[in-house]
Amino acid sequence: MSDRVAIVTGGSRGIGRAVAIAAAARGFKVCVGYASNEAAAREVVFTIESKNGKAIAVKGDVGSEADILALFKTADEFGTLGALVNNAGIVGMTQRVDEMSAERIQRMMAINVTGSILCAREAVKRMSTRHGGKGGVIVNLSSVAARLGAPNTYVDYAASKGAIDSFTVGLGYEVAGEGIRVAAIRPGLIDTEIHASGGDPDRAHRLAHMVPMKRVGSAEEIANAIVWLMSDDASYVTSAILDVSGGR
Ligand code: NAP
């Protein structure tokens, strides 16, 4: 995989940032996708380059097919794609299902589900040996919410991650004979800004007592599992979903 390009959607902050830095340290040229926080994306590129790695930042909304096509076009100019990390994702404000608007649910699915599937489509077109590619890896970000359902918080988010689990299994089987491995990580409570974006900045730390390990996880602990899946050390792993959740 040395010198191959890895696209990390949502690579500017949180888990994606940690993945981008860890993937670059392992020799990937990293395409750091981000939605709007240019300063954060630039900081990730700077951090990678200061360690002699290679990275570019690409702005775009994974809820937009046109932006996804532009992201992959830029990545093509950067080098040969070897990995996609479908990391960009959102949560909503705490709400019961009987309070949710159609717009909220559609946005959740457009970004978390359709965006991930469209990015995977573009990655398969480039990496599958069926299309003349050299193979590669797709890692999807699910959540333990797919198992727990997130009642009274964000069931729509949990459902979007349930879709990611099914997608991971199905796509993995579909391309297993074409040199592409597909896997998902289900993080537990991780210390990132996603909780603040859902209006509850203290959520992870407040709920830490419910985790068997009695603590939140770090973005780096998730990134470690992801870069392992991206590596040849995981060469026989596909259609697999790995909980990285302190036992939750
Ligand atoms: P985060 O800290 O909120 O960072 C989100 C990243 O995604 C940012 O880089 C953001 O870009 C980007 N992004 C957001 N919406 C986007 C869009 N429409 N198009 C493109 N990029 C977009 O999130 P995180 O906690 O690291 O979560 C990363 C993934 O892990 C998500 O899929 C999340 O569901 C999953 N996860 C997280 C936890 C947790 O506890 N943190 C637990 C389970 C699963 P900007 O910087 O430009 O805004």
PDB file of C-alpha atoms and ligand atoms in Angstrom:
ATOM      1  CA  MET A   1       0.000   0.000   0.000  1.00  0.00           C
ATOM      2  CA  SER A   2       3.027   2.242   0.215  1.00  0.00           C
ATOM      3  CA  ASP A   3       2.529   5.383  -1.870  1.00  0.00           C
ATOM      4  CA  ARG A   4      -1.138   4.601  -2.538  1.00  0.00           C
ATOM      5  CA  VAL A   5      -3.744   7.263  -1.869  1.00  0.00           C
ATOM      6  CA  ALA A   6      -6.147   6.975   1.065  1.00  0.00           C
ATOM      7  CA  ILE A   7      -9.271   9.133   1.023  1.00  0.00           C
ATOM      8  CA  VAL A   8     -10.473   9.938   4.556  1.00  0.00           C
ATOM      9  CA  THR A   9     -13.832  11.710   4.486  1.00  0.00           C
ATOM     10  CA  GLY A  10     -14.232  13.998   7.479  1.00  0.00           C
ATOM     11  CA  GLY A  11     -10.466  13.929   7.917  1.00  0.00           C
ATOM     12  CA  SER A  12     -10.243  17.436   9.359  1.00  0.00           C
ATOM     13  CA  ARG A  13     -11.361  16.688  12.914  1.00  0.00           C
ATOM     14  CA  GLY A  14     -11.967  13.951  15.482  1.00  0.00           C
ATOM     15  CA  ILE A  15     -11.587  10.322  14.423  1.00  0.00           C
ATOM     16  CA  GLY A  16     -10.927  11.228  10.772  1.00  0.00           C
ATOM     17  CA  ARG A  17      -8.061  13.516  11.766  1.00  0.00           C
ATOM     18  CA  ALA A  18      -6.439  10.722  13.789  1.00  0.00           C
ATOM     19  CA  VAL A  19      -6.932   8.281  10.892  1.00  0.00           C
ATOM     20  CA  ALA A  20      -5.389  10.708   8.381  1.00  0.00           C
ATOM     21  CA  ILE A  21      -2.289  11.205  10.533  1.00  0.00           C
ATOM     22  CA  ALA A  22      -1.911   7.479  11.304  1.00  0.00           C
ATOM     23  CA  ALA A  23      -2.426   6.461   7.653  1.00  0.00           C
ATOM     24  CA  ALA A  24       0.193   8.978   6.490  1.00  0.00           C
ATOM     25  CA  ALA A  25       2.644   7.596   9.057  1.00  0.00           C
ATOM     26  CA  ARG A  26       2.149   4.192   7.404  1.00  0.00           C
ATOM     27  CA  GLY A  27       2.982   5.508   3.942  1.00  0.00           C
ATOM     28  CA  PHE A  28      -0.383   6.477   2.499  1.00  0.00           C
ATOM     29  CA  LYS A  29      -0.752   9.739   0.600  1.00  0.00           C
ATOM     30  CA  VAL A  30      -3.816  11.104   2.348  1.00  0.00           C
ATOM     31  CA  CYS A  31      -6.687  12.987   0.792  1.00  0.00           C
ATOM     32  CA  VAL A  32      -8.263  14.823   3.742  1.00  0.00           C
ATOM     33  CA  GLY A  33     -11.939  15.459   3.036  1.00  0.00           C
ATOM     34  CA  TYR A  34     -13.774  18.130   5.004  1.00  0.00           C
ATOM     35  CA  ALA A  35     -17.097  19.979   4.910  1.00  0.00           C
ATOM     36  CA  SER A  36     -16.329  23.564   5.965  1.00  0.00           C
ATOM     37  CA  ASN A  37     -13.566  23.812   8.586  1.00  0.00           C
ATOM     38  CA  GLU A  38     -10.687  24.764   6.300  1.00  0.00           C
ATOM     39  CA  ALA A  39      -8.387  25.737   9.171  1.00  0.00           C
ATOM     40  CA  ALA A  40      -8.746  22.300  10.761  1.00  0.00           C
ATOM     41  CA  ALA A  41      -8.131  20.541   7.427  1.00  0.00           C
ATOM     42  CA  ARG A  42      -5.039  22.671   6.793  1.00  0.00           C
ATOM     43  CA  GLU A  43      -3.730  21.817  10.259  1.00  0.00           C
ATOM     44  CA  VAL A  44      -4.003  18.091   9.490  1.00  0.00           C
ATOM     45  CA  VAL A  45      -2.146  18.512   6.187  1.00  0.00           C
ATOM     46  CA  PHE A  46       0.519  20.601   7.959  1.00  0.00           C
ATOM     47  CA  THR A  47       0.909  17.984  10.699  1.00  0.00           C
ATOM     48  CA  ILE A  48       1.346  15.206   8.107  1.00  0.00           C
ATOM     49  CA  GLU A  49       3.785  17.209   5.981  1.00  0.00           C
ATOM     50  CA  SER A  50       5.846  18.189   9.009  1.00  0.00           C
ATOM     51  CA  LYS A  51       6.491  14.449   9.499  1.00  0.00           C
ATOM     52  CA  ASN A  52       7.501  14.076   5.822  1.00  0.00           C
ATOM     53  CA  GLY A  53       4.146  12.587   4.836  1.00  0.00           C
ATOM     54  CA  LYS A  54       2.001  13.623   1.881  1.00  0.00           C
ATOM     55  CA  ALA A  55      -1.517  15.027   2.143  1.00  0.00           C
ATOM     56  CA  ILE A  56      -3.997  17.341   0.459  1.00  0.00           C
ATOM     57  CA  ALA A  57      -7.202  18.842   1.812  1.00  0.00           C
ATOM     58  CA  VAL A  58     -10.365  18.676  -0.327  1.00  0.00           C
ATOM     59  CA  LYS A  59     -13.525  20.551   0.586  1.00  0.00           C
ATOM     60  CA  GLY A  60     -16.873  18.920  -0.157  1.00  0.00           C
ATOM     61  CA  ASP A  61     -20.186  17.740   1.250  1.00  0.00           C
ATOM     62  CA  VAL A  62     -20.601  13.947   1.190  1.00  0.00           C
ATOM     63  CA  GLY A  63     -24.337  14.658   1.018  1.00  0.00           C
ATOM     64  CA  SER A  64     -23.746  15.892  -2.557  1.00  0.00           C
ATOM     65  CA  GLU A  65     -22.950  13.466  -5.394  1.00  0.00           C
ATOM     66  CA  ALA A  66     -21.268  16.273  -7.371  1.00  0.00           C
ATOM     67  CA  ASP A  67     -18.942  17.010  -4.436  1.00  0.00           C
ATOM     68  CA  ILE A  68     -18.104  13.308  -4.082  1.00  0.00           C
ATOM     69  CA  LEU A  69     -17.227  13.060  -7.785  1.00  0.00           C
ATOM     70  CA  ALA A  70     -15.009  16.146  -7.429  1.00  0.00           C
ATOM     71  CA  LEU A  71     -13.297  14.638  -4.342  1.00  0.00           C
ATOM     72  CA  PHE A  72     -12.428  11.451  -6.229  1.00  0.00           C
ATOM     73  CA  LYS A  73     -11.264  13.408  -9.289  1.00  0.00           C
ATOM     74  CA  THR A  74      -8.842  15.366  -7.105  1.00  0.00           C
ATOM     75  CA  ALA A  75      -7.686  12.120  -5.478  1.00  0.00           C
ATOM     76  CA  ASP A  76      -7.049  10.609  -8.954  1.00  0.00           C
ATOM     77  CA  GLU A  77      -4.688  13.489  -9.707  1.00  0.00           C
ATOM     78  CA  PHE A  78      -2.880  12.822  -6.397  1.00  0.00           C
ATOM     79  CA  GLY A  79      -2.150   9.133  -7.137  1.00  0.00           C
ATOM     80  CA  THR A  80      -3.604   5.624  -7.289  1.00  0.00           C
ATOM     81  CA  LEU A  81      -6.368   4.966  -4.794  1.00  0.00           C
ATOM     82  CA  GLY A  82      -5.645   2.215  -2.257  1.00  0.00           C
ATOM     83  CA  ALA A  83      -8.089   2.935   0.554  1.00  0.00           C
ATOM     84  CA  LEU A  84     -11.296   4.771   1.417  1.00  0.00           C
ATOM     85  CA  VAL A  85     -12.285   5.551   4.987  1.00  0.00           C
ATOM     86  CA  ASN A  86     -15.968   6.477   5.027  1.00  0.00           C
ATOM     87  CA  ASN A  87     -15.701   8.521   8.214  1.00  0.00           C
ATOM     88  CA  ALA A  88     -17.708  11.739   7.655  1.00  0.00           C
ATOM     89  CA  GLY A  89     -20.873  11.549   9.699  1.00  0.00           C
ATOM     90  CA  ILE A  90     -23.308  13.632  11.692  1.00  0.00           C
ATOM     91  CA  VAL A  91     -25.625  13.268  14.671  1.00  0.00           C
ATOM     92  CA  GLY A  92     -28.775  15.291  15.295  1.00  0.00           C
ATOM     93  CA  MET A  93     -29.989  17.172  18.358  1.00  0.00           C
ATOM     94  CA  THR A  94     -31.484  14.951  21.065  1.00  0.00           C
ATOM     95  CA  GLN A  95     -35.046  14.177  19.966  1.00  0.00           C
ATOM     96  CA  ARG A  96     -37.624  11.411  20.111  1.00  0.00           C
ATOM     97  CA  VAL A  97     -38.712   9.967  16.764  1.00  0.00           C
ATOM     98  CA  ASP A  98     -42.172  11.528  17.183  1.00  0.00           C
ATOM     99  CA  GLU A  99     -40.501  14.975  17.206  1.00  0.00           C
ATOM    100  CA  MET A 100     -38.281  14.548  14.127  1.00  0.00           C
ATOM    101  CA  SER A 101     -38.818  16.457  10.877  1.00  0.00           C
ATOM    102  CA  ALA A 102     -38.566  14.786   7.489  1.00  0.00           C
ATOM    103  CA  GLU A 103     -35.738  17.205   6.615  1.00  0.00           C
ATOM    104  CA  ARG A 104     -33.668  16.082   9.600  1.00  0.00           C
ATOM    105  CA  ILE A 105     -34.081  12.391   8.769  1.00  0.00           C
ATOM    106  CA  GLN A 106     -33.354  12.925   5.063  1.00  0.00           C
ATOM    107  CA  ARG A 107     -30.171  14.875   5.858  1.00  0.00           C
ATOM    108  CA  MET A 108     -29.029  12.175   8.287  1.00  0.00           C
ATOM    109  CA  MET A 109     -29.482   9.478   5.655  1.00  0.00           C
ATOM    110  CA  ALA A 110     -28.006  11.600   2.826  1.00  0.00           C
ATOM    111  CA  ILE A 111     -24.746  12.199   4.707  1.00  0.00           C
ATOM    112  CA  ASN A 112     -24.333   9.032   6.794  1.00  0.00           C
ATOM    113  CA  VAL A 113     -25.745   6.439   4.378  1.00  0.00           C
ATOM    114  CA  THR A 114     -26.054   7.667   0.769  1.00  0.00           C
ATOM    115  CA  GLY A 115     -22.760   9.576   1.020  1.00  0.00           C
ATOM    116  CA  SER A 116     -20.908   6.486   2.256  1.00  0.00           C
ATOM    117  CA  ILE A 117     -22.443   4.264  -0.435  1.00  0.00           C
ATOM    118  CA  LEU A 118     -21.626   6.752  -3.212  1.00  0.00           C
ATOM    119  CA  CYS A 119     -18.030   7.131  -1.989  1.00  0.00           C
ATOM    120  CA  ALA A 120     -17.725   3.330  -1.916  1.00  0.00           C
ATOM    121  CA  ARG A 121     -19.124   3.159  -5.456  1.00  0.00           C
ATOM    122  CA  GLU A 122     -16.417   5.514  -6.682  1.00  0.00           C
ATOM    123  CA  ALA A 123     -13.724   3.603  -4.766  1.00  0.00           C
ATOM    124  CA  VAL A 124     -14.834   0.241  -6.205  1.00  0.00           C
ATOM    125  CA  LYS A 125     -14.761   1.675  -9.743  1.00  0.00           C
ATOM    126  CA  ARG A 126     -11.109   2.573  -9.185  1.00  0.00           C
ATOM    127  CA  MET A 127      -9.819  -0.281  -6.989  1.00  0.00           C
ATOM    128  CA  SER A 128     -11.666  -3.388  -8.242  1.00  0.00           C
ATOM    129  CA  THR A 129      -9.645  -5.768 -10.394  1.00  0.00           C
ATOM    130  CA  ARG A 130     -12.897  -6.159 -12.377  1.00  0.00           C
ATOM    131  CA  HIS A 131     -12.357  -2.577 -13.539  1.00  0.00           C
ATOM    132  CA  GLY A 132      -8.591  -2.933 -14.033  1.00  0.00           C
ATOM    133  CA  GLY A 133      -7.722  -1.669 -10.540  1.00  0.00           C
ATOM    134  CA  LYS A 134      -5.096  -2.950  -8.097  1.00  0.00           C
ATOM    135  CA  GLY A 135      -7.412  -3.775  -5.195  1.00  0.00           C
ATOM    136  CA  GLY A 136      -7.743  -1.893  -1.929  1.00  0.00           C
ATOM    137  CA  VAL A 137      -9.622  -1.460   1.328  1.00  0.00           C
ATOM    138  CA  ILE A 138     -12.823   0.298   2.363  1.00  0.00           C
ATOM    139  CA  VAL A 139     -13.400   1.000   6.060  1.00  0.00           C
ATOM    140  CA  ASN A 140     -16.815   2.316   7.083  1.00  0.00           C
ATOM    141  CA  LEU A 141     -17.569   4.116  10.357  1.00  0.00           C
ATOM    142  CA  SER A 142     -20.554   2.557  12.053  1.00  0.00           C
ATOM    143  CA  SER A 143     -21.364   2.996  15.762  1.00  0.00           C
ATOM    144  CA  VAL A 144     -22.414   0.899  18.743  1.00  0.00           C
ATOM    145  CA  ALA A 145     -25.648   2.882  18.305  1.00  0.00           C
ATOM    146  CA  ALA A 146     -26.435   0.418  15.490  1.00  0.00           C
ATOM    147  CA  ARG A 147     -26.774  -2.244  18.224  1.00  0.00           C
ATOM    148  CA  LEU A 148     -28.146  -0.064  21.043  1.00  0.00           C
ATOM    149  CA  GLY A 149     -30.662   1.983  19.003  1.00  0.00           C
ATOM    150  CA  ALA A 150     -30.034   5.315  20.812  1.00  0.00           C
ATOM    151  CA  PRO A 151     -33.603   5.661  22.199  1.00  0.00           C
ATOM    152  CA  ASN A 152     -34.639   9.174  23.314  1.00  0.00           C
ATOM    153  CA  THR A 153     -31.437  10.536  21.777  1.00  0.00           C
ATOM    154  CA  TYR A 154     -31.136   9.933  18.024  1.00  0.00           C
ATOM    155  CA  VAL A 155     -32.756   6.772  16.713  1.00  0.00           C
ATOM    156  CA  ASP A 156     -32.374   8.129  13.160  1.00  0.00           C
ATOM    157  CA  TYR A 157     -28.589   8.185  13.637  1.00  0.00           C
ATOM    158  CA  ALA A 158     -28.633   4.638  15.029  1.00  0.00           C
ATOM    159  CA  ALA A 159     -30.670   3.503  12.020  1.00  0.00           C
ATOM    160  CA  SER A 160     -28.187   5.157   9.648  1.00  0.00           C
ATOM    161  CA  LYS A 161     -25.371   3.173  11.284  1.00  0.00           C
ATOM    162  CA  GLY A 162     -27.436  -0.030  11.108  1.00  0.00           C
ATOM    163  CA  ALA A 163     -27.549   0.585   7.360  1.00  0.00           C
ATOM    164  CA  ILE A 164     -23.763   0.963   7.345  1.00  0.00           C
ATOM    165  CA  ASP A 165     -23.411  -2.455   9.011  1.00  0.00           C
ATOM    166  CA  SER A 166     -25.570  -4.154   6.345  1.00  0.00           C
ATOM    167  CA  PHE A 167     -23.800  -2.254   3.588  1.00  0.00           C
ATOM    168  CA  THR A 168     -20.401  -3.359   4.899  1.00  0.00           C
ATOM    169  CA  VAL A 169     -21.355  -7.026   4.929  1.00  0.00           C
ATOM    170  CA  GLY A 170     -23.009  -6.955   1.506  1.00  0.00           C
ATOM    171  CA  LEU A 171     -20.402  -4.897  -0.318  1.00  0.00           C
ATOM    172  CA  GLY A 172     -17.653  -6.987   1.243  1.00  0.00           C
ATOM    173  CA  TYR A 173     -19.117 -10.166  -0.252  1.00  0.00           C
ATOM    174  CA  GLU A 174     -19.752  -8.420  -3.579  1.00  0.00           C
ATOM    175  CA  VAL A 175     -16.122  -7.401  -4.130  1.00  0.00           C
ATOM    176  CA  ALA A 176     -14.293 -10.096  -2.128  1.00  0.00           C
ATOM    177  CA  GLY A 177     -13.086 -11.736  -5.355  1.00  0.00           C
ATOM    178  CA  GLU A 178     -11.983  -8.410  -6.832  1.00  0.00           C
ATOM    179  CA  GLY A 179      -9.108  -7.518  -4.487  1.00  0.00           C
ATOM    180  CA  ILE A 180     -11.137  -5.247  -2.219  1.00  0.00           C
ATOM    181  CA  ARG A 181     -11.673  -5.821   1.498  1.00  0.00           C
ATOM    182  CA  VAL A 182     -14.539  -4.021   3.246  1.00  0.00           C
ATOM    183  CA  ALA A 183     -14.897  -3.655   7.010  1.00  0.00           C
ATOM    184  CA  ALA A 184     -16.570  -1.431   9.564  1.00  0.00           C
ATOM    185  CA  ILE A 185     -15.600  -0.130  12.968  1.00  0.00           C
ATOM    186  CA  ARG A 186     -18.269   0.403  15.605  1.00  0.00           C
ATOM    187  CA  PRO A 187     -16.849   3.026  18.003  1.00  0.00           C
ATOM    188  CA  GLY A 188     -18.350   3.483  21.438  1.00  0.00           C
ATOM    189  CA  LEU A 189     -18.209   6.808  23.312  1.00  0.00           C
ATOM    190  CA  ILE A 190     -15.271   8.675  21.798  1.00  0.00           C
ATOM    191  CA  ASP A 191     -13.933  12.042  22.928  1.00  0.00           C
ATOM    192  CA  THR A 192     -14.585  14.254  19.862  1.00  0.00           C
ATOM    193  CA  GLU A 193     -16.594  17.366  18.996  1.00  0.00           C
ATOM    194  CA  ILE A 194     -19.456  15.344  17.465  1.00  0.00           C
ATOM    195  CA  HIS A 195     -21.266  15.432  20.821  1.00  0.00           C
ATOM    196  CA  ALA A 196     -21.130  19.249  20.879  1.00  0.00           C
ATOM    197  CA  SER A 197     -22.490  19.323  17.322  1.00  0.00           C
ATOM    198  CA  GLY A 198     -25.495  17.375  18.655  1.00  0.00           C
ATOM    199  CA  GLY A 199     -25.977  20.031  21.362  1.00  0.00           C
ATOM    200  CA  ASP A 200     -24.565  17.893  24.205  1.00  0.00           C
ATOM    201  CA  PRO A 201     -20.796  18.538  24.523  1.00  0.00           C
ATOM    202  CA  ASP A 202     -20.480  16.611  27.798  1.00  0.00           C
ATOM    203  CA  ARG A 203     -22.343  13.502  26.543  1.00  0.00           C
ATOM    204  CA  ALA A 204     -19.382  11.133  26.237  1.00  0.00           C
ATOM    205  CA  HIS A 205     -17.914  11.940  29.659  1.00  0.00           C
ATOM    206  CA  ARG A 206     -21.335  11.953  31.365  1.00  0.00           C
ATOM    207  CA  LEU A 207     -22.099   8.445  30.069  1.00  0.00           C
ATOM    208  CA  ALA A 208     -18.604   7.043  30.648  1.00  0.00           C
ATOM    209  CA  HIS A 209     -19.776   5.185  33.775  1.00  0.00           C
ATOM    210  CA  MET A 210     -21.960   2.983  31.493  1.00  0.00           C
ATOM    211  CA  VAL A 211     -18.888   1.727  29.646  1.00  0.00           C
ATOM    212  CA  PRO A 212     -17.496  -1.530  31.112  1.00  0.00           C
ATOM    213  CA  MET A 213     -14.001   0.032  30.967  1.00  0.00           C
ATOM    214  CA  LYS A 214     -15.432   3.111  32.778  1.00  0.00           C
ATOM    215  CA  ARG A 215     -13.883   5.624  30.397  1.00  0.00           C
ATOM    216  CA  VAL A 216     -14.374   7.257  27.008  1.00  0.00           C
ATOM    217  CA  GLY A 217     -12.168   6.254  24.096  1.00  0.00           C
ATOM    218  CA  SER A 218      -9.805   8.498  22.152  1.00  0.00           C
ATOM    219  CA  ALA A 219      -9.838   9.197  18.416  1.00  0.00           C
ATOM    220  CA  GLU A 220      -6.399   7.584  18.247  1.00  0.00           C
ATOM    221  CA  GLU A 221      -7.744   4.317  19.699  1.00  0.00           C
ATOM    222  CA  ILE A 222     -10.268   4.160  16.843  1.00  0.00           C
ATOM    223  CA  ALA A 223      -7.639   5.172  14.274  1.00  0.00           C
ATOM    224  CA  ASN A 224      -5.347   2.346  15.439  1.00  0.00           C
ATOM    225  CA  ALA A 225      -8.029  -0.214  14.597  1.00  0.00           C
ATOM    226  CA  ILE A 226      -8.779   1.451  11.258  1.00  0.00           C
ATOM    227  CA  VAL A 227      -5.174   1.559  10.052  1.00  0.00           C
ATOM    228  CA  TRP A 228      -4.824  -2.094  11.065  1.00  0.00           C
ATOM    229  CA  LEU A 229      -7.810  -2.916   8.828  1.00  0.00           C
ATOM    230  CA  MET A 230      -6.176  -0.863   6.057  1.00  0.00           C
ATOM    231  CA  SER A 231      -2.935  -2.839   6.369  1.00  0.00           C
ATOM    232  CA  ASP A 232      -1.871  -6.207   4.979  1.00  0.00           C
ATOM    233  CA  ASP A 233      -1.918  -7.494   8.569  1.00  0.00           C
ATOM    234  CA  ALA A 234      -5.694  -7.690   8.059  1.00  0.00           C
ATOM    235  CA  SER A 235      -5.371  -9.430   4.674  1.00  0.00           C
ATOM    236  CA  TYR A 236      -7.977 -12.130   5.477  1.00  0.00           C
ATOM    237  CA  VAL A 237     -10.526  -9.741   7.042  1.00  0.00           C
ATOM    238  CA  THR A 238     -13.553  -8.707   5.015  1.00  0.00           C
ATOM    239  CA  SER A 239     -17.284  -8.134   5.558  1.00  0.00           C
ATOM    240  CA  ALA A 240     -16.326  -7.794   9.231  1.00  0.00           C
ATOM    241  CA  ILE A 241     -17.585  -5.347  11.853  1.00  0.00           C
ATOM    242  CA  LEU A 242     -15.289  -4.621  14.802  1.00  0.00           C
ATOM    243  CA  ASP A 243     -16.524  -3.041  18.049  1.00  0.00           C
ATOM    244  CA  VAL A 244     -13.953  -0.621  19.511  1.00  0.00           C
ATOM    245  CA  SER A 245     -15.984   0.482  22.480  1.00  0.00           C
ATOM    246  CA  GLY A 246     -14.413  -0.434  25.807  1.00  0.00           C
ATOM    247  CA  GLY A 247     -16.909  -3.288  26.036  1.00  0.00           C
ATOM    248  CA  ARG A 248     -20.050  -1.178  25.535  1.00  0.00           C
TER     249      ARG A 248
HETATM  250  P1  NAP B   1     -16.560  15.032  14.394  1.00  0.00           P
HETATM  251  O1  NAP B   1     -15.522  15.225  15.431  1.00  0.00           O
HETATM  252  O2  NAP B   1     -17.856  15.763  14.488  1.00  0.00           O
HETATM  253  O3  NAP B   1     -15.903  15.316  12.950  1.00  0.00           O
HETATM  254  C1  NAP B   1     -16.713  15.199  11.824  1.00  0.00           C
HETATM  255  C2  NAP B   1     -15.874  15.268  10.572  1.00  0.00           C
HETATM  256  O4  NAP B   1     -16.738  15.008   9.457  1.00  0.00           O
HETATM  257  C3  NAP B   1     -15.273  16.626  10.352  1.00  0.00           C
HETATM  258  O5  NAP B   1     -14.039  16.453   9.678  1.00  0.00           O
HETATM  259  C4  NAP B   1     -16.298  17.301   9.443  1.00  0.00           C
HETATM  260  O6  NAP B   1     -15.729  18.314   8.607  1.00  0.00           O
HETATM  261  C5  NAP B   1     -16.742  16.127   8.605  1.00  0.00           C
HETATM  262  N1  NAP B   1     -18.092  16.275   8.055  1.00  0.00           N
HETATM  263  C6  NAP B   1     -19.251  16.503   8.722  1.00  0.00           C
HETATM  264  N2  NAP B   1     -20.291  16.561   7.865  1.00  0.00           N
HETATM  265  C7  NAP B   1     -19.767  16.397   6.628  1.00  0.00           C
HETATM  266  C8  NAP B   1     -20.313  16.395   5.337  1.00  0.00           C
HETATM  267  N3  NAP B   1     -21.631  16.593   5.115  1.00  0.00           N
HETATM  268  N4  NAP B   1     -19.482  16.211   4.271  1.00  0.00           N
HETATM  269  C9  NAP B   1     -18.152  16.024   4.467  1.00  0.00           C
HETATM  270  N5  NAP B   1     -17.570  16.014   5.674  1.00  0.00           N
HETATM  271  C10 NAP B   1     -18.376  16.201   6.739  1.00  0.00           C
HETATM  272  O7  NAP B   1     -16.958  13.466  14.284  1.00  0.00           O
HETATM  273  P2  NAP B   1     -16.258  12.153  14.927  1.00  0.00           P
HETATM  274  O8  NAP B   1     -16.735  12.012  16.325  1.00  0.00           O
HETATM  275  O9  NAP B   1     -14.828  12.149  14.630  1.00  0.00           O
HETATM  276  O10 NAP B   1     -17.009  11.002  14.100  1.00  0.00           O
HETATM  277  C11 NAP B   1     -16.452  10.429  12.933  1.00  0.00           C
HETATM  278  C12 NAP B   1     -17.295   9.210  12.570  1.00  0.00           C
HETATM  279  O11 NAP B   1     -17.299   8.286  13.657  1.00  0.00           O
HETATM  280  C13 NAP B   1     -18.758   9.536  12.266  1.00  0.00           C
HETATM  281  O12 NAP B   1     -19.204   8.729  11.202  1.00  0.00           O
HETATM  282  C14 NAP B   1     -19.463   9.154  13.554  1.00  0.00           C
HETATM  283  O13 NAP B   1     -20.816   8.808  13.348  1.00  0.00           O
HETATM  284  C15 NAP B   1     -18.635   7.957  13.991  1.00  0.00           C
HETATM  285  N6  NAP B   1     -18.742   7.692  15.444  1.00  0.00           N
HETATM  286  C16 NAP B   1     -18.318   8.604  16.363  1.00  0.00           C
HETATM  287  C17 NAP B   1     -18.467   8.321  17.723  1.00  0.00           C
HETATM  288  C18 NAP B   1     -18.027   9.277  18.802  1.00  0.00           C
HETATM  289  O14 NAP B   1     -18.352   9.043  19.981  1.00  0.00           O
HETATM  290  N7  NAP B   1     -17.304  10.344  18.474  1.00  0.00           N
HETATM  291  C19 NAP B   1     -19.058   7.113  18.115  1.00  0.00           C
HETATM  292  C20 NAP B   1     -19.481   6.227  17.148  1.00  0.00           C
HETATM  293  C21 NAP B   1     -19.329   6.509  15.807  1.00  0.00           C
HETATM  294  P3  NAP B   1     -15.537  19.861   9.153  1.00  0.00           P
HETATM  295  O15 NAP B   1     -14.336  19.832  10.066  1.00  0.00           O
HETATM  296  O16 NAP B   1     -15.306  20.653   7.908  1.00  0.00           O
HETATM  297  O17 NAP B   1     -16.796  20.216   9.867  1.00  0.00           O
END
